Amino acid sequence: MAPIAVGDPLPDGTLAYFDEQDQLQQVSVHSLAAGKKVILFGVPGAFTPTCSLKHVPGFIEKADELKSKDVDEILCISVNDPFVMKAWAKTFPENKSVKFLADGSAKYTHALGLELDLSEKGLGTRSRRFALLVDDLKVKAANVESGGDFTVSSADDILKAL
């Protein structure tokens, strides 16, 4: 399956997260993105070095600037279970804007065409590192990394597309 690209419609899918009352919730991607400008960025794994030290902190630090450019939602997706995503989110106490969403079985990542087989490293199917700018379910920017790179999917890269 070809990776999602500029001009493509954003596929719908179901992701999981814990709400403010610590209740497990299921949410459709379209319910978060329809009629809105959203950033959906994906990481290979919670608690991994590049994701924890660079990718997520960049979106947290730039959240106000992104929101000032009419971004309604900043969504972080990873092929991890919602319990891991909840624990990982708690390591960013300064975060007020990034929602951490779990794609536990990689079904949504597969629908995006962005799965990455890391079985040889003992990690199974994961997500490629990416950042999508989506306006009312249409992909306006699709910054997808090669391998383990972190060169095109940062918050600064998305800001250039706005």
Coordinates of C-alpha atoms in Angstrom, one line a residue:
M1 CA 0.0 0.0 0.0
A2 CA 1.3 3.4 -0.9
P3 CA 2.0 5.8 1.9
I4 CA -0.5 8.6 2.4
A5 CA 0.4 11.7 0.4
V6 CA -0.6 15.3 -0.2
G7 CA -4.1 15.6 -1.6
D8 CA -5.2 12.3 -0.2
P9 CA -8.2 12.1 2.1
L10 CA -7.4 11.2 5.7
P11 CA -8.7 7.7 6.4
D12 CA -10.9 7.1 9.4
G13 CA -9.9 4.7 12.1
T14 CA -10.3 4.2 15.8
L15 CA -7.6 5.1 18.4
A16 CA -7.5 4.9 22.1
Y17 CA -6.6 7.3 25.0
F18 CA -7.3 8.0 28.6
D19 CA -9.4 11.0 29.3
E20 CA -9.0 13.5 32.2
Q21 CA -11.1 11.2 34.4
D22 CA -8.6 8.4 33.7
Q23 CA -11.2 6.5 31.7
L24 CA -10.2 4.6 28.6
Q25 CA -11.8 6.1 25.5
Q26 CA -12.1 5.0 21.9
V27 CA -12.1 7.9 19.4
S28 CA -12.5 8.0 15.6
V29 CA -9.9 10.0 13.8
H30 CA -12.6 11.7 11.7
S31 CA -14.3 13.0 14.9
L32 CA -11.1 14.7 15.8
A33 CA -10.3 16.1 12.4
A34 CA -13.5 16.8 10.5
G35 CA -13.9 20.5 9.8
K36 CA -10.6 21.3 11.6
K37 CA -6.9 21.9 10.8
V38 CA -5.0 19.2 12.6
I39 CA -1.4 17.9 12.8
L40 CA -1.2 14.2 13.1
F41 CA 2.4 13.1 13.9
G42 CA 3.5 9.5 14.3
V43 CA 6.5 8.1 16.2
P44 CA 8.0 4.6 16.2
G45 CA 7.6 4.1 19.9
A46 CA 6.8 5.7 23.2
F47 CA 9.8 6.3 25.5
T48 CA 12.3 5.8 22.6
P49 CA 15.1 8.4 22.5
T50 CA 14.4 10.5 19.4
C51 CA 10.7 10.5 20.1
S52 CA 11.0 11.5 23.7
L53 CA 13.9 13.9 23.4
K54 CA 13.2 15.6 20.1
H55 CA 10.0 14.8 18.3
V56 CA 7.3 15.2 21.0
P57 CA 9.1 18.1 22.8
G58 CA 9.2 20.1 19.6
F59 CA 5.5 19.9 19.1
I60 CA 4.9 20.8 22.8
E61 CA 7.3 23.8 22.6
K62 CA 5.8 25.0 19.3
A63 CA 2.1 24.4 20.2
D64 CA 1.2 28.0 20.8
E65 CA 2.9 29.0 17.5
L66 CA 1.0 26.2 15.7
K67 CA -2.3 27.2 17.3
S68 CA -1.7 30.9 16.3
K69 CA -1.7 29.6 12.7
D70 CA -5.2 28.1 13.2
V71 CA -4.2 24.6 14.1
D72 CA -7.0 23.1 16.1
E73 CA -5.5 19.8 17.3
I74 CA -2.0 18.3 17.6
L75 CA -2.3 14.5 17.7
C76 CA 0.6 12.1 18.5
I77 CA 0.0 8.5 17.4
S78 CA 2.2 5.5 18.2
V79 CA 1.8 1.8 17.9
N80 CA 1.7 1.3 21.6
D81 CA -1.2 0.4 24.0
P82 CA -3.1 3.2 25.7
F83 CA -1.6 2.4 29.1
V84 CA 1.9 3.1 27.7
M85 CA 0.8 6.2 25.9
K86 CA -0.8 7.5 29.2
A87 CA 2.4 6.8 31.1
W88 CA 4.5 8.5 28.3
A89 CA 2.3 11.6 28.3
K90 CA 2.8 12.0 32.0
T91 CA 6.6 12.4 31.3
F92 CA 5.7 15.8 29.7
P93 CA 4.1 17.7 32.5
E94 CA 4.4 21.0 30.6
N95 CA 2.2 19.6 27.8
K96 CA -1.1 21.4 27.4
S97 CA -1.9 20.8 23.7
V98 CA -0.6 17.5 22.3
K99 CA -3.0 14.5 22.6
F100 CA -1.4 11.1 22.9
L101 CA -3.3 8.4 21.0
A102 CA -2.7 4.7 20.9
D103 CA -2.8 2.6 17.8
G104 CA -2.2 -0.7 19.7
S105 CA -2.6 -3.1 16.7
A106 CA -1.2 -0.8 14.1
K107 CA -4.5 -0.9 12.2
Y108 CA -4.6 2.9 11.7
T109 CA -0.9 3.1 10.9
H110 CA -1.5 0.4 8.2
A111 CA -4.4 2.4 6.8
L112 CA -2.0 5.4 6.4
G113 CA 0.5 3.1 4.7
L114 CA 3.1 4.1 7.2
E115 CA 3.9 0.9 9.0
L116 CA 7.5 -0.1 9.7
D117 CA 8.7 -3.6 10.3
L118 CA 11.1 -3.5 13.2
S119 CA 10.8 -7.3 14.0
E120 CA 14.6 -7.8 13.6
K121 CA 15.0 -5.4 16.5
G122 CA 12.4 -7.1 18.6
L123 CA 9.9 -4.3 18.2
G124 CA 7.4 -5.8 15.8
T125 CA 5.3 -3.6 13.5
R126 CA 5.7 0.1 14.3
S127 CA 5.0 3.4 12.7
R128 CA 7.4 5.3 10.5
R129 CA 8.1 8.7 11.9
F130 CA 5.9 11.3 10.1
A131 CA 4.0 14.5 10.4
L132 CA 0.8 15.3 8.5
L133 CA -0.9 18.6 8.2
V134 CA -4.6 17.9 7.5
D135 CA -7.3 20.5 6.7
D136 CA -10.9 19.2 6.9
L137 CA -9.7 15.6 6.3
K138 CA -7.5 16.5 3.3
V139 CA -3.7 16.0 3.6
K140 CA -2.0 19.3 2.9
A141 CA 1.5 18.2 3.9
A142 CA 2.9 14.7 4.3
N143 CA 6.4 14.7 5.8
V144 CA 7.4 11.1 6.1
E145 CA 10.9 10.0 7.3
S146 CA 13.1 7.3 5.9
G147 CA 14.1 4.6 8.4
G148 CA 15.0 6.1 11.8
D149 CA 15.7 9.6 10.4
F150 CA 14.4 12.8 12.0
T151 CA 14.9 15.3 9.2
V152 CA 11.5 16.3 7.8
S153 CA 8.8 15.7 10.4
S154 CA 9.5 18.2 13.2
A155 CA 7.2 20.9 14.4
D156 CA 9.4 23.4 12.6
D157 CA 9.0 21.5 9.4
I158 CA 5.2 21.6 9.8
L159 CA 5.3 25.4 10.6
K160 CA 7.0 25.9 7.2
A161 CA 4.0 24.3 5.6
L162 CA 1.5 26.5 7.3

